[in-house]
Amino acid sequence: MRKPLTLMAQYSAILTAIFFVVSVSAATPKAEMIYQNGEIYTADAHDSIQQALAIRAGRIIYVGSNPGAARFADGHTITVDLKGRMAMPGLVDGHMHPFQAGSKLLKCTLNYEPLSTQEFQRRIQACLDQSLAQEPAGWLEVVAWFQQSMPKSSRAVLDALKTNRPIIVRDSFGHTVLANSKALELAHITRETKEPTGGAIEHDGQGEPSGLLQDAAFDGFDALLPTLTPQEAQQAVRVALQAMAMQGVTSFLDAMSTEEALTAFTAMSHAHELTARAHFAPVIDPADTATASAVVAKVVALRQRFDQGALQPTPTITVRHAKLFIDGVIAGPAFTGAMLEPYWTNKGTEQNPQWSPGSSRGPDAYFPAPRLKAILSELAKMRIDPHMHVDGDRAVHEALNAIEVMRKTYPKADIRPALAHCEIVDPADFARFKQLSVFPVLSMQWEKRAPDTVDQLRDYVGPTRAALLEPAGVLMKAGAPIAFGSDWPVDALDEWFAFKVGVTRQNSAAAGSQYAGRLGTDPGLSITQVLRAATIEAARELHADQVTGSLEVGKFADLIVLDRNPLTVDPADIANVRVRQTLVGGRVVYQQAPL
């Protein structure tokens, strides 16, 4: 039988217990904020769902049960009762153009709407009438033109408007401009103008420029259009950040960065107005004929000027990626995507179509293969991740070939190449994404039946390729590390509609019966796969997965609270998810209403 403790021994035991409690209490950091009673999707390695989460100094210090979180509370802790709502990591958008998007919000916009030619003209005339003080020489720049939804246009459509002003209309995809005759004249684009590298000038039946310009062919307008003032540029950043916070975006990659954008975002950072983690990818111009080391040195110079160092709980700026356009777009009327096999043409009539392969495979890749391999190897040498636009399967194939050379040249370098869009991929290349550790960055809202995928694409690629359009599901099955990128402002910023399409591969009912049903034969993704693509996988793409992308102890407190649980609602209802609150580094940057 155990002997009873002596009085001295009892006293000693009590002191030991008190010391232990005090020590534990002193060692347990107290939370500034605790979320409890929730369905907290962590996006950790097990996709675990937890009840509570504690935050201190911009980082997560606890994830687990309600009782466990209570240990981190004291009289100063703010406690948020989620009341069963879902919280999850903040969205990481791995491919967008926020500065361009913000500036577009300040311009004449067609709002991505399907328009007839007459409606198109009326909308632009209204913008002209609202800015009569700009007559006769002020430029009018029109944006968010969904050209795939209307008949083919030419400069004559713009020339018919009541104005003497130069006009350019930018399509929503960002690869086509329609210019009126005045704009063409000021840009010195005539029937004799040679097509630039990486661009195309369309001509009419008489050999004159039709007004439609593709990719690099409209770069000359940049020097003619009025530039934003520093105040306007910062306002563009401000409205873009507000739009992202409302959608729950806490980190992003600007996948076509300019010095103007970097300067504006840096000013916002210095003013403590940066409300999302900003990663930038300056563009390497295919027309730049300098050596590979020289063109990469330009990216390095921007990194030295603007990169703000190691990631911190407070949002900062990084410049550790480079953007390369390998082709244009596969959809009509441009057909500037680089294809392995020819586009199809209608050799019959509109009433009795007879589709068969034509002669065009689209343009050559904008970077010749030897040059692309040299540039990617130089980027790896300088520890810069290549981020490549690839729409057609030939562009995808050539980009993967260049990455394979880069991997062999620098086998131990932690380089995370990304191929954005990948709208058509040769099945022979599916497995190479996993083999080469390449991120396909997919804009999931395109994975539906719509004018761009049906009216202006399906017949032009033939039935075999049409069945494999937007191959998210088959890439996932092949082990590709899929990340999400909205490509905003190519489309309106609606992340949750994109996620719904990623799961269902269906458009909204409002699109009309002609676009009902699933796109192609691809199985699509599960909602968990979609959410991981827009959180931890996109964070890996951006080299930020050690501190963002999932809700785990030690990581930054980047999280969002939702009005419903996308993991459990009907898949069609995912599009209706609304963000109630957005936190970045533990700071509330958006709140719909008090929780």
Tab-separated table of C-alpha atoms in Angstrom, residues 95 323 387-391 418-423 439-442:
chain	number	residue	atom	x	y	z
A	95	HIS	CA	-2.592	34.386	-62.862
A	323	LYS	CA	6.179	36.154	-68.223
A	387	HIS	CA	5.407	31.780	-66.326
A	388	MET	CA	4.344	31.051	-69.923
A	389	HIS	CA	1.141	31.788	-71.804
A	390	VAL	CA	0.243	28.717	-73.875
A	391	ASP	CA	-3.149	28.235	-75.517
A	418	ALA	CA	3.974	27.460	-64.896
A	419	LEU	CA	2.032	27.081	-68.141
A	420	ALA	CA	-1.020	29.320	-68.109
A	421	HIS	CA	-4.291	28.339	-69.837
A	422	CYS	CA	-3.366	25.058	-71.595
A	423	GLU	CA	-6.697	25.104	-73.458
A	439	PHE	CA	2.106	23.866	-62.875
A	440	PRO	CA	-0.775	24.131	-65.340
A	441	VAL	CA	-2.468	27.365	-64.240
A	442	LEU	CA	-6.062	27.060	-65.397
